[in-house]
CSV table of C-alpha atoms in Angstrom, one decimal:
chain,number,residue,atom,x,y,z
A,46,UNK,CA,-8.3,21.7,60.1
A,47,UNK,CA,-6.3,19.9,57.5
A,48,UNK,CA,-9.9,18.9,55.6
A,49,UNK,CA,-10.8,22.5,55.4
A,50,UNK,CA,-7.6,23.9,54.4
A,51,UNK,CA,-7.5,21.2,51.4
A,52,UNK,CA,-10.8,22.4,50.6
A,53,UNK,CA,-10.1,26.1,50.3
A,54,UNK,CA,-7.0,25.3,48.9
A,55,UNK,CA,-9.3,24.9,45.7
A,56,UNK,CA,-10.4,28.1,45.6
A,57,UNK,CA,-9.3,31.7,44.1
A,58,UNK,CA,-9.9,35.4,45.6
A,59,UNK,CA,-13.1,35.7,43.3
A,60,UNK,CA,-15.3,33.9,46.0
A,61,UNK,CA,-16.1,36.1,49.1
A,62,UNK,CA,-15.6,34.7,52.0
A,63,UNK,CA,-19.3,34.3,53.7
A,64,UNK,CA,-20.0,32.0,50.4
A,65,UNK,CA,-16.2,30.0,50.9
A,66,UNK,CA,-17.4,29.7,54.5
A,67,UNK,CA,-21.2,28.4,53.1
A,68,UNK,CA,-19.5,26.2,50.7
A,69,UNK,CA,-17.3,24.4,53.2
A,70,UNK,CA,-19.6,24.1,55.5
A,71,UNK,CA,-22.0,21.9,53.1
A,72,UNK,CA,-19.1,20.1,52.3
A,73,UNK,CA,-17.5,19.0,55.3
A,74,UNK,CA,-20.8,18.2,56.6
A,75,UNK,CA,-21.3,16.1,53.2
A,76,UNK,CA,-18.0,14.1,54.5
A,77,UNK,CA,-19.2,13.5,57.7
A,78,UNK,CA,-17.9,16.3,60.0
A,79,UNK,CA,-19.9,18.1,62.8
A,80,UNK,CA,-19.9,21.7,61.7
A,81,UNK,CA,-21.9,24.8,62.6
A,82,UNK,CA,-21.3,28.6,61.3
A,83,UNK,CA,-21.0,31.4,63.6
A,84,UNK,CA,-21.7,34.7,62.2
A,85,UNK,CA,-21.5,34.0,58.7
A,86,UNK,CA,-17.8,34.7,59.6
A,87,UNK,CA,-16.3,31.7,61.2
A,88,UNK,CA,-16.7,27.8,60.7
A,89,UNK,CA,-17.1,25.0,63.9
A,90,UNK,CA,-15.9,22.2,63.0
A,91,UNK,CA,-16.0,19.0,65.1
A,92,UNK,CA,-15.7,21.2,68.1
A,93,UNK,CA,-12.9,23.8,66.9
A,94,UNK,CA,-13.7,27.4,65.9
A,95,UNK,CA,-11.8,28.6,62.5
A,96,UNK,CA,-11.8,31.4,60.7
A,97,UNK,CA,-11.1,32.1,57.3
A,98,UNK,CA,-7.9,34.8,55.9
A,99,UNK,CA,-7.3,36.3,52.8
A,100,UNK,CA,-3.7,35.9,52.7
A,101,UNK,CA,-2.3,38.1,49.7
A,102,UNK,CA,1.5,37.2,50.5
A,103,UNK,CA,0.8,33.5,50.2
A,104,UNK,CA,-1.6,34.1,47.6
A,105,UNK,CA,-4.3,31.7,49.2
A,106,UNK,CA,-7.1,31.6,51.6
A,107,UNK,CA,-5.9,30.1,54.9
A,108,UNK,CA,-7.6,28.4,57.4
A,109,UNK,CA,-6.9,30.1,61.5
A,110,UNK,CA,-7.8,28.2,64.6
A,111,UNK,CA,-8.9,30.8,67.0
């Protein structure tokens, strides 16, 4: 969880969130990871399910184990 939180730490609110899941798909699997997407929606990584949250308070995207 931490290498895809550090990823989408790097991005703003101007990206949707099907093409921030896309994106850090193709990059954790660059770095090595076992990933899959489930519904465009959600991300697998290395056997954990995550989704993705537009979190205006914190003014980030954060990454939710589910």
């Amino acid at each position: 969880m931490t290498a895809l939180q550090n990823y989408i730490d790097g991005f703003g609110f101007g990206i949707s969130k099907k093409k921030l899941i896309e994106n850090a798909y193709r990059q954790l699997t660059a770095d090595g990871h076992d990933c899959y997407i489930i519904n465009d929606l959600y991300i697998g990584i290395d056997g954990e399910e995550f989704q993705i949250i537009k979190s205006i308070k914190k003014s980030r995207w954060i990454a939710k184990e589910f």
